[in-house]
Structure formats: C-alpha cells, structure tokens
PDB file of C-alpha atoms in Angstrom:
ATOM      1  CA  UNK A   1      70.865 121.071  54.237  1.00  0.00           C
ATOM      2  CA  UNK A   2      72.187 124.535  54.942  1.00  0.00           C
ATOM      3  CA  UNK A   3      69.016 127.187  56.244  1.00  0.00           C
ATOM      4  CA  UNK A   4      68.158 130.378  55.297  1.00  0.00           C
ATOM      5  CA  UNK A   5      71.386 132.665  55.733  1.00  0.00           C
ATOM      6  CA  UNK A   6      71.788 135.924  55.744  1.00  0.00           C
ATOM      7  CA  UNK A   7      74.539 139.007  55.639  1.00  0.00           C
ATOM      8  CA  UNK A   8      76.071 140.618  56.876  1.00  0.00           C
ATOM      9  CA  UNK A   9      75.625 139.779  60.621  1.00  0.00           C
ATOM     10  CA  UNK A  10      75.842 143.431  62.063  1.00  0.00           C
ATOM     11  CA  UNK A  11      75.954 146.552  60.720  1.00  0.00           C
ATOM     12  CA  UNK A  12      76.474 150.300  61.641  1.00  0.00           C
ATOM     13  CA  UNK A  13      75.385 152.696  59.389  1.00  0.00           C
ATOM     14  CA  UNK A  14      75.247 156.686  59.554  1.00  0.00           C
ATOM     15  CA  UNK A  15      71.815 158.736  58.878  1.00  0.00           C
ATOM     16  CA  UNK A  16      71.194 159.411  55.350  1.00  0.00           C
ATOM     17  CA  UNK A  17      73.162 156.404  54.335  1.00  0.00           C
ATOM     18  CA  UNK A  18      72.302 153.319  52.158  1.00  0.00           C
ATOM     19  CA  UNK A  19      72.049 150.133  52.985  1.00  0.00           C
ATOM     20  CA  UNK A  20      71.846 146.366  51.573  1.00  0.00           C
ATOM     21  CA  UNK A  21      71.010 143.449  53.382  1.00  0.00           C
ATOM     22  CA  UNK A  22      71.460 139.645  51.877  1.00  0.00           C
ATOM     23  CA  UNK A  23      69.537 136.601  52.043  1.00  0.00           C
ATOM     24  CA  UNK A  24      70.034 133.020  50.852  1.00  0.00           C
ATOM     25  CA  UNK A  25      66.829 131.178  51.176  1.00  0.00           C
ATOM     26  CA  UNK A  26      67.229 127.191  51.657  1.00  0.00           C
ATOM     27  CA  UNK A  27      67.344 125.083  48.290  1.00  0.00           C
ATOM     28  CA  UNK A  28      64.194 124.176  46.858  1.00  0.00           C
ATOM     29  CA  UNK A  29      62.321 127.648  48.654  1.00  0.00           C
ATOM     30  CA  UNK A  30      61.105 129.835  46.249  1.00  0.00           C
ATOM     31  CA  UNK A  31      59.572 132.342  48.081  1.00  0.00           C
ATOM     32  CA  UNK A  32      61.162 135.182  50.545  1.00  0.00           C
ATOM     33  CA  UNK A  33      59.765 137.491  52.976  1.00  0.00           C
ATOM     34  CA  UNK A  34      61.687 140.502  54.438  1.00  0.00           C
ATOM     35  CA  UNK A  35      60.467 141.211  58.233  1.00  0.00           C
ATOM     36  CA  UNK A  36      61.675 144.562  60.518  1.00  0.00           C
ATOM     37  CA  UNK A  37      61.941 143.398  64.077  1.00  0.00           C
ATOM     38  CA  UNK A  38      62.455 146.146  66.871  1.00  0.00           C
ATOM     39  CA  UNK A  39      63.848 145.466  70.350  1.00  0.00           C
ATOM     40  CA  UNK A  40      60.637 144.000  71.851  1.00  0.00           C
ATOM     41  CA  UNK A  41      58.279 143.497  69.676  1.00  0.00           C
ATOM     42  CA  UNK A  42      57.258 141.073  67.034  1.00  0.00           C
ATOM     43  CA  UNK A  43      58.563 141.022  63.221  1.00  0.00           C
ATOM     44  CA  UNK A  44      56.954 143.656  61.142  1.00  0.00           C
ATOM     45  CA  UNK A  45      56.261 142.397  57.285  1.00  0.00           C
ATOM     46  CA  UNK A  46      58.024 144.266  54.730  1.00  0.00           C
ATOM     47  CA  UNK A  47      57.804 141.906  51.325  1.00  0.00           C
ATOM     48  CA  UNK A  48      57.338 138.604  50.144  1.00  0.00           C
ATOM     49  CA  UNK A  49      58.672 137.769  46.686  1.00  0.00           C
ATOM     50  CA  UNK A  50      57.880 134.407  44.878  1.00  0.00           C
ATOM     51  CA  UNK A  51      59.650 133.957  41.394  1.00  0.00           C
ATOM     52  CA  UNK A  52      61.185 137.055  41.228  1.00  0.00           C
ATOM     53  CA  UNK A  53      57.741 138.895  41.683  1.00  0.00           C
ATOM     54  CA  UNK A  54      56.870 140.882  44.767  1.00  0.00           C
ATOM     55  CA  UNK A  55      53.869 139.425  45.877  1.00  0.00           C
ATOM     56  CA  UNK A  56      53.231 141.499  48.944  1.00  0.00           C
ATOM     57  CA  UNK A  57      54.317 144.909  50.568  1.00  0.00           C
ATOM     58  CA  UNK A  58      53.794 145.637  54.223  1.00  0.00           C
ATOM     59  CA  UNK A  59      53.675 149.457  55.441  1.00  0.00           C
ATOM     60  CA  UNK A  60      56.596 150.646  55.112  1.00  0.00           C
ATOM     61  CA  UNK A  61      57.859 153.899  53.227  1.00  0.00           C
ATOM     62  CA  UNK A  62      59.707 153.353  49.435  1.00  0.00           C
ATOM     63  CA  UNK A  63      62.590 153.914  51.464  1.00  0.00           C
ATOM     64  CA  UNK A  64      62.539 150.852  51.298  1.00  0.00           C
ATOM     65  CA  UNK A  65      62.904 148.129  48.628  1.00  0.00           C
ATOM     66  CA  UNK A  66      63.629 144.818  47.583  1.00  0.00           C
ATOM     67  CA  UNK A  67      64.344 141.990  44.665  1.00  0.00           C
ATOM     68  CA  UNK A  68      64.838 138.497  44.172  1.00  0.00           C
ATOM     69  CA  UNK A  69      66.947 136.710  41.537  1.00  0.00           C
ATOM     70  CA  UNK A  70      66.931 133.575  39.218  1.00  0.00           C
ATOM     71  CA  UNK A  71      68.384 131.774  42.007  1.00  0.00           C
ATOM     72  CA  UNK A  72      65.783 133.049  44.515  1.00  0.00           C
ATOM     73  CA  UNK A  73      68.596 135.159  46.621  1.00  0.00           C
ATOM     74  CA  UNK A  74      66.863 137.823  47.480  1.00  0.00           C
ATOM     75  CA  UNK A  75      68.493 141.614  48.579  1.00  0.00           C
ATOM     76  CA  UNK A  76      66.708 144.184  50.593  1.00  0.00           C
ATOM     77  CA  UNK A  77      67.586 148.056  50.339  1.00  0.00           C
ATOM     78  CA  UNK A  78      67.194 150.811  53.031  1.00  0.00           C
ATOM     79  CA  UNK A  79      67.679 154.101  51.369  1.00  0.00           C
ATOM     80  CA  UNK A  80      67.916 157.911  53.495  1.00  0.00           C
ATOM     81  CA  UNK A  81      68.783 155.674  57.172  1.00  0.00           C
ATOM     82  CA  UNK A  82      67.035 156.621  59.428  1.00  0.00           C
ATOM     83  CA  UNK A  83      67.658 156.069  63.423  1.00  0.00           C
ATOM     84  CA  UNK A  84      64.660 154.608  63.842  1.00  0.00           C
ATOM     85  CA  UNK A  85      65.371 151.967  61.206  1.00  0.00           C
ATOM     86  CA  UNK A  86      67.755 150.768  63.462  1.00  0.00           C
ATOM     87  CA  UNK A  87      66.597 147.199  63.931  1.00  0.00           C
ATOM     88  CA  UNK A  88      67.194 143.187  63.394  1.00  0.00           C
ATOM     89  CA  UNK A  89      66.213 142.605  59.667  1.00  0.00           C
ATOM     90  CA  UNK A  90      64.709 138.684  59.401  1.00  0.00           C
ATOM     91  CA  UNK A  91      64.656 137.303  55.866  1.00  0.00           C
ATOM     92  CA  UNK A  92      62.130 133.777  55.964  1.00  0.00           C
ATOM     93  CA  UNK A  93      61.660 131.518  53.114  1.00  0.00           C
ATOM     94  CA  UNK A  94      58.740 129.248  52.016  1.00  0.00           C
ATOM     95  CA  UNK A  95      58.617 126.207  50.634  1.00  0.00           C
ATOM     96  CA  UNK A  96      55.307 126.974  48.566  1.00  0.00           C
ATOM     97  CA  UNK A  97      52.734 123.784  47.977  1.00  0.00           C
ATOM     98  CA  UNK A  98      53.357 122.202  50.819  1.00  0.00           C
ATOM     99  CA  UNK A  99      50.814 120.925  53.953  1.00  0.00           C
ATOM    100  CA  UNK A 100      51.981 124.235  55.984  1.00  0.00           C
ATOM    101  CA  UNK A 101      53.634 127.418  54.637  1.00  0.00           C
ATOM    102  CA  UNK A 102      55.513 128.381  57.892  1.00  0.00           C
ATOM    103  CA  UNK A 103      58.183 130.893  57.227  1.00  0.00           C
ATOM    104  CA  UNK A 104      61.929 129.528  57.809  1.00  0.00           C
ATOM    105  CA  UNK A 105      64.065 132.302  59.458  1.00  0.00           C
ATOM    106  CA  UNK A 106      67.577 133.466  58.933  1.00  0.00           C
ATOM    107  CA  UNK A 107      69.554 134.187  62.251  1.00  0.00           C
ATOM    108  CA  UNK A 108      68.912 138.272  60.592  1.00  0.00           C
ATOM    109  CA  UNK A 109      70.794 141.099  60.041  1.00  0.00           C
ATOM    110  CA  UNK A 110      71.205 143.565  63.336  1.00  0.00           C
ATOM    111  CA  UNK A 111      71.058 146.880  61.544  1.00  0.00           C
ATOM    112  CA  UNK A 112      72.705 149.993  63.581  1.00  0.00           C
ATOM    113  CA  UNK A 113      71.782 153.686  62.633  1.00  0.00           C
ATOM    114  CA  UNK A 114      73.798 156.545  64.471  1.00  0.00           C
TER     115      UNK A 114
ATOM    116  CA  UNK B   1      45.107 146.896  58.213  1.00  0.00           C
ATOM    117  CA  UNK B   2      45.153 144.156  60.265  1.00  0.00           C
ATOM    118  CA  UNK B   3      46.055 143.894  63.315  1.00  0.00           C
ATOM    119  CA  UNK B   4      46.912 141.273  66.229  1.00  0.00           C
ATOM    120  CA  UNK B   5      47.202 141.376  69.727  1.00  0.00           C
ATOM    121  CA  UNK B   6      49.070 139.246  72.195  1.00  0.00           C
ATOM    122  CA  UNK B   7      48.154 138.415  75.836  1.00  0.00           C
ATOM    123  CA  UNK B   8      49.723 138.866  78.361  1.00  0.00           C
ATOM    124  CA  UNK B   9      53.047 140.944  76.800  1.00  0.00           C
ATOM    125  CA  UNK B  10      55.145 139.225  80.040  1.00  0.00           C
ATOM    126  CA  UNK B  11      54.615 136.193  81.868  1.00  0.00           C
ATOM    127  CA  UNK B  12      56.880 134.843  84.787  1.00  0.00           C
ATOM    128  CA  UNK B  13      55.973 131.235  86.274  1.00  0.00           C
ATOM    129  CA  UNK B  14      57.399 129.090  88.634  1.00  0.00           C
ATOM    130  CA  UNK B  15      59.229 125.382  86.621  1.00  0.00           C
ATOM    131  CA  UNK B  16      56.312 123.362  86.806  1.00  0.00           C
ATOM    132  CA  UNK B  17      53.210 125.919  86.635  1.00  0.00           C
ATOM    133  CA  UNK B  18      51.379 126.079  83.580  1.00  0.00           C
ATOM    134  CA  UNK B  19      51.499 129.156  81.353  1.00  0.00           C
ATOM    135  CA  UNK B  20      48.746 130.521  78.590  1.00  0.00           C
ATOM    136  CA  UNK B  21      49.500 133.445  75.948  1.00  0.00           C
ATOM    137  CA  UNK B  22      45.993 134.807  74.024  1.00  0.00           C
ATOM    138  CA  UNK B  23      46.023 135.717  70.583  1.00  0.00           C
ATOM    139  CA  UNK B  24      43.322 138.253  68.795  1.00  0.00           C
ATOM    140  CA  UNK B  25      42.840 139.228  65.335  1.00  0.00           C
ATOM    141  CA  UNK B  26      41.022 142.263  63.718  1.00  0.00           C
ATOM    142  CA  UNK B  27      40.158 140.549  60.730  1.00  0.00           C
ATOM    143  CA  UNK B  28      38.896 136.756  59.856  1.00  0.00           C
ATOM    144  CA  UNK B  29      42.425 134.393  59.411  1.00  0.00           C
ATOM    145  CA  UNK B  30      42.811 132.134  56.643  1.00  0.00           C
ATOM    146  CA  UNK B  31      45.482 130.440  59.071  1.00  0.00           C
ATOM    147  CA  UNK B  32      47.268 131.140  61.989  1.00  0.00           C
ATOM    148  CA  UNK B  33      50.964 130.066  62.998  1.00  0.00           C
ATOM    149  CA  UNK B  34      52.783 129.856  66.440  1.00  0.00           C
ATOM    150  CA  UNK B  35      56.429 130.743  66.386  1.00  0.00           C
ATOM    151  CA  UNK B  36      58.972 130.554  69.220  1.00  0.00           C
ATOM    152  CA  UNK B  37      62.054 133.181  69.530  1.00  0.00           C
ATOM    153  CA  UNK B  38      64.818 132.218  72.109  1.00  0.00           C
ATOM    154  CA  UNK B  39      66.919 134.782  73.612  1.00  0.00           C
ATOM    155  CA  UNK B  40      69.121 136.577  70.762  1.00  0.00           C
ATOM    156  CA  UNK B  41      67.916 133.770  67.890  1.00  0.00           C
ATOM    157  CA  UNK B  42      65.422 134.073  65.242  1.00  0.00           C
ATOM    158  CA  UNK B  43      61.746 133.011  65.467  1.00  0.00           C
ATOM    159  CA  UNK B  44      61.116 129.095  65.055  1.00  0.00           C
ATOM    160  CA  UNK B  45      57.855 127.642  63.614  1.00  0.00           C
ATOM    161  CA  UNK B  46      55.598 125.684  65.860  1.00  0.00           C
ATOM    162  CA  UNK B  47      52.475 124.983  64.039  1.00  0.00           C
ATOM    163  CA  UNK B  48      49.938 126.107  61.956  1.00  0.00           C
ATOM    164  CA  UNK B  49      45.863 125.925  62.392  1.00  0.00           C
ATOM    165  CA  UNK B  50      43.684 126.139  59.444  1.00  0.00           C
ATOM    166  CA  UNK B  51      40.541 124.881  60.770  1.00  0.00           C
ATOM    167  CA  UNK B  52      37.872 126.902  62.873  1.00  0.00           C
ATOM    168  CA  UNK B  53      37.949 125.648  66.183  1.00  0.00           C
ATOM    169  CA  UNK B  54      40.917 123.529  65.806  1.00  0.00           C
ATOM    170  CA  UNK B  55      42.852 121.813  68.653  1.00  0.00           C
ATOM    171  CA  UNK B  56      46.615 120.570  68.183  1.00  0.00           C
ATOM    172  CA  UNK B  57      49.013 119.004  70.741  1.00  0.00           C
ATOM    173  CA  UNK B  58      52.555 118.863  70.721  1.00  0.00           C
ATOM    174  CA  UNK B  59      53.621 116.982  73.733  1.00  0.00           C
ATOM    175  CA  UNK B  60      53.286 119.428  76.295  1.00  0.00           C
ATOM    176  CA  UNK B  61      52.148 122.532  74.169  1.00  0.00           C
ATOM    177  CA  UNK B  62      48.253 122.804  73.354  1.00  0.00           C
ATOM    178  CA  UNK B  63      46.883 125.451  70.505  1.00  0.00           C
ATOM    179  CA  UNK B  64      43.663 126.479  69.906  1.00  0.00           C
ATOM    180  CA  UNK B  65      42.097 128.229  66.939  1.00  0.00           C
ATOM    181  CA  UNK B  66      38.537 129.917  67.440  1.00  0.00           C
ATOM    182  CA  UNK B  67      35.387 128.976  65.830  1.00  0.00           C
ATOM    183  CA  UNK B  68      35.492 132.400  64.405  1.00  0.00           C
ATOM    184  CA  UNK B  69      39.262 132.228  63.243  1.00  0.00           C
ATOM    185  CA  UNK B  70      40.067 135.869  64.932  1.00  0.00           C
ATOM    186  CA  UNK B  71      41.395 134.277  68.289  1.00  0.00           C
ATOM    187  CA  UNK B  72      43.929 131.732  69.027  1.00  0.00           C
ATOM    188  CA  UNK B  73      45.624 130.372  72.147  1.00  0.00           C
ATOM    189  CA  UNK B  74      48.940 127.879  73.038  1.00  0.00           C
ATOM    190  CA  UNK B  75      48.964 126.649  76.428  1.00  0.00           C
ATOM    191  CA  UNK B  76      52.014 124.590  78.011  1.00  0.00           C
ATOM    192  CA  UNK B  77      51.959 122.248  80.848  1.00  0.00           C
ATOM    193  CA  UNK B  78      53.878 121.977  83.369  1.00  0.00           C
ATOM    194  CA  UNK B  79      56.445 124.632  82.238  1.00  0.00           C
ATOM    195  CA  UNK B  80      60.518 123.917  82.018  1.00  0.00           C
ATOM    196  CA  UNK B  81      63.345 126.223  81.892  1.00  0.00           C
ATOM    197  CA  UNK B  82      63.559 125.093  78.175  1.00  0.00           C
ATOM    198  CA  UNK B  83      60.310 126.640  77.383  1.00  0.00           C
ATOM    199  CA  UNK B  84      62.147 129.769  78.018  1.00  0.00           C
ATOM    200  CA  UNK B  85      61.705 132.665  74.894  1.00  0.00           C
ATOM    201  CA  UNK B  86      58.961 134.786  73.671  1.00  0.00           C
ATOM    202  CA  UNK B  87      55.701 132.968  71.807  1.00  0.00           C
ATOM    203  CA  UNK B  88      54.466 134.589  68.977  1.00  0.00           C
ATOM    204  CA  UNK B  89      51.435 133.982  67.003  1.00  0.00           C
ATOM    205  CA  UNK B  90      51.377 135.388  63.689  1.00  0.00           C
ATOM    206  CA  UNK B  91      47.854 135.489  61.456  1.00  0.00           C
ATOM    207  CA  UNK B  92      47.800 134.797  57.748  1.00  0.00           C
ATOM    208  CA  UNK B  93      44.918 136.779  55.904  1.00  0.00           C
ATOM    209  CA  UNK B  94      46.470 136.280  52.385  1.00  0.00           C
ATOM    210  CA  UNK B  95      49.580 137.356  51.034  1.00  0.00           C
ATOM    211  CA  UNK B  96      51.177 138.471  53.987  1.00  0.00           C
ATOM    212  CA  UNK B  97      52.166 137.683  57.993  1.00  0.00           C
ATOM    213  CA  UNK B  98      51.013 139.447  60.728  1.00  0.00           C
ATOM    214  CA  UNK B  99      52.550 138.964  63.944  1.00  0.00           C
ATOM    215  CA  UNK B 100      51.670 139.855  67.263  1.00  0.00           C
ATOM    216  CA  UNK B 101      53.923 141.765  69.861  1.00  0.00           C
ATOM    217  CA  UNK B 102      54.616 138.324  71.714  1.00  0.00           C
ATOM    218  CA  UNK B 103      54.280 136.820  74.903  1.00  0.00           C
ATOM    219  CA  UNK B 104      57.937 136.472  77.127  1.00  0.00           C
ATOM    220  CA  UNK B 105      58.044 133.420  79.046  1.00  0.00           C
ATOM    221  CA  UNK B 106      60.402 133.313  82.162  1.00  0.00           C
ATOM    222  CA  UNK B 107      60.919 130.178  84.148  1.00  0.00           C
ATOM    223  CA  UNK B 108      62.325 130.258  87.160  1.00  0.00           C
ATOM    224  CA  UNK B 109      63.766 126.754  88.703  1.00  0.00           C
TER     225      UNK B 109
END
C-alpha cells in the first residue's frame, strides 16, 4: 500500500504570495493533520480534519487554512507568505478506531519564502 | 496552551553507551507517542503509552510514562549508528499533537 504523499516536493515562493500544498492520506485513513516544522525543532500542529470537518486548529494566524474532500485528500493554503513561513510542511494521517492513533507522515513539502 | 519540553536538545554518545531523552508536559496527557526523524525524512511512529506509569520495550528501546501522565522517557541500550536521528515525544491532550523540540542522537563508531 502506497503512504501518505504529498506535493509538491519543494517550493520557492515570493513574500506576499499564495501558496497550496497537497496531501494524499493512505487508503482507508480518514483523518489528516497539517504540521509546520522549522529547521530544528519539532512539528508545530496546524489542523486535523476527519470527514471533511476540521476538528482541530493549532496557533497559527488565518493566514492560514485548510480542507479535506470526499476522498479524504486534503489541501493546505498559506495566504500573504511570509519569510518566516519558510518551512517543511508534514501532512499525517490517522487511521481512526484503531488500538493506537499514531500519525503516519508524508516525506512533506519544503516550503521556500524569499 | 500546552506545552512540552524535551531533554537534553543534543546528545552525542560513543556506539555502545546508552542514551536517555526526558519528556515534560504542562498539562495532564491522555496519551503520549514517541516518534523518530532520520536525517532529511519525516518523523516515524514508535509507540504510544496510555497508561499512568506505563513501561514498554521494544528490543533495545525502553519508554516510560509517569504516574502523573505529564512526564515521559525512552531510553536505548547499548546505542548503534542506526539509532542515529532526532527522538521526539509528542503529547496528546485531545484533539490535537503536541510535540516537543526533540532530542538529536549522534553515534559515533
């Protein structure tokens, strides 16, 4: 079975600009989280979604925002870059009702703002 | 809002020493999760602890979970190159993930 994938694989974006990042989650997974990881330190939560509902929202500006569709795909948006959004975007997916609900990652998204 | 702390941030050992990374949360967990991130690759589940003062094993890896589910530990034995990466623990207090800033193992052979 494929994982979670996600694209595009890099990006470089200008300040100001817009920005959408994609995420497959893996068959059967239901629910996606978004996650902000800067150079050194650990993922920050953005969202979770589960059936096309946003189920949590981390602390992050409406700059930012998010949706899922029927087929659980899920897209985050970056509006107004800025540089300090420049950073590896990790989309996880969960396989809800099971023993554990550990977050599958996608290899991410390395965002560039100049 | 929460918060969770990792000790110690770096960690360099010798192949064969033993190596500990401390986990502390501001608030009560529901559950906390152990995730591994190699070198330029995305974080990798480990395990999860549910139960206050819970011990799990996994080979040579040993977790922890407090009696107060705030604090949480992973020890390995006997390190190897291959245990190479940076440890995260992450705490779940409902709808969301919290991770910590990570421990970064280095082995040297």
């Amino acid at each position: 079975d494929a994982g979670v994938t996600q694209s595009p694989t890099h990006l470089i974006k200008t300040r100001g600009q817009q920005v959408t990042l994609r995420c497959s989650p893996i068959s059967g997974h239901k629910s996606v989280s978004w996650y902000q990881q800067v150079l050194g330190q650990g993922p920050q939560f953005i969202f979770q979604y589960y059936e096309k509902e946003e189920r949590g929202r981390g602390n992050f500006p409406d700059r930012f925002s998010a949706r899922q569709f029927p087929n659980y795909s899920s897209e985050l948006n970056v509006n107004a870059l800025l540089l300090g959004d420049s950073a590896l975007y990790l989309c996880a997916s969960t396989f809800t009702g099971g023993a554990y609900n550990e977050q599958f990652f996608g290899p991410g998204t390395r965002l560039t703002v100049l | 809002g929460q918060q969770v702390m990792q000790i110690p941030q770096y960690q360099h050992v010798q192949e064969g020493e033993d190596f500990t990374t401390y986990c502390n949360s501001s608030t009560t967990l529901s559950n906390i999760q152990w995730y591994k991130q190699r070198p330029g690759g995305h974080p990798v589940f480990l395990i999860q602890l549910v139960k206050s003062g819970e011990v799990k094993k996994q080979k040579r890896l040993t977790f922890q979970f407090g009696e107060a589910k705030k604090n949480s530990s992973l020890h390995i034995t006997a390190t190897q190159t291959t245990d190479v990466g940076t440890y995260f623990c992450a705490g779940d207090a409902g709808n969301m993930l919290t991770f910590g800033g990570g421990t970064r193992l280095m082995v040297k052979p």
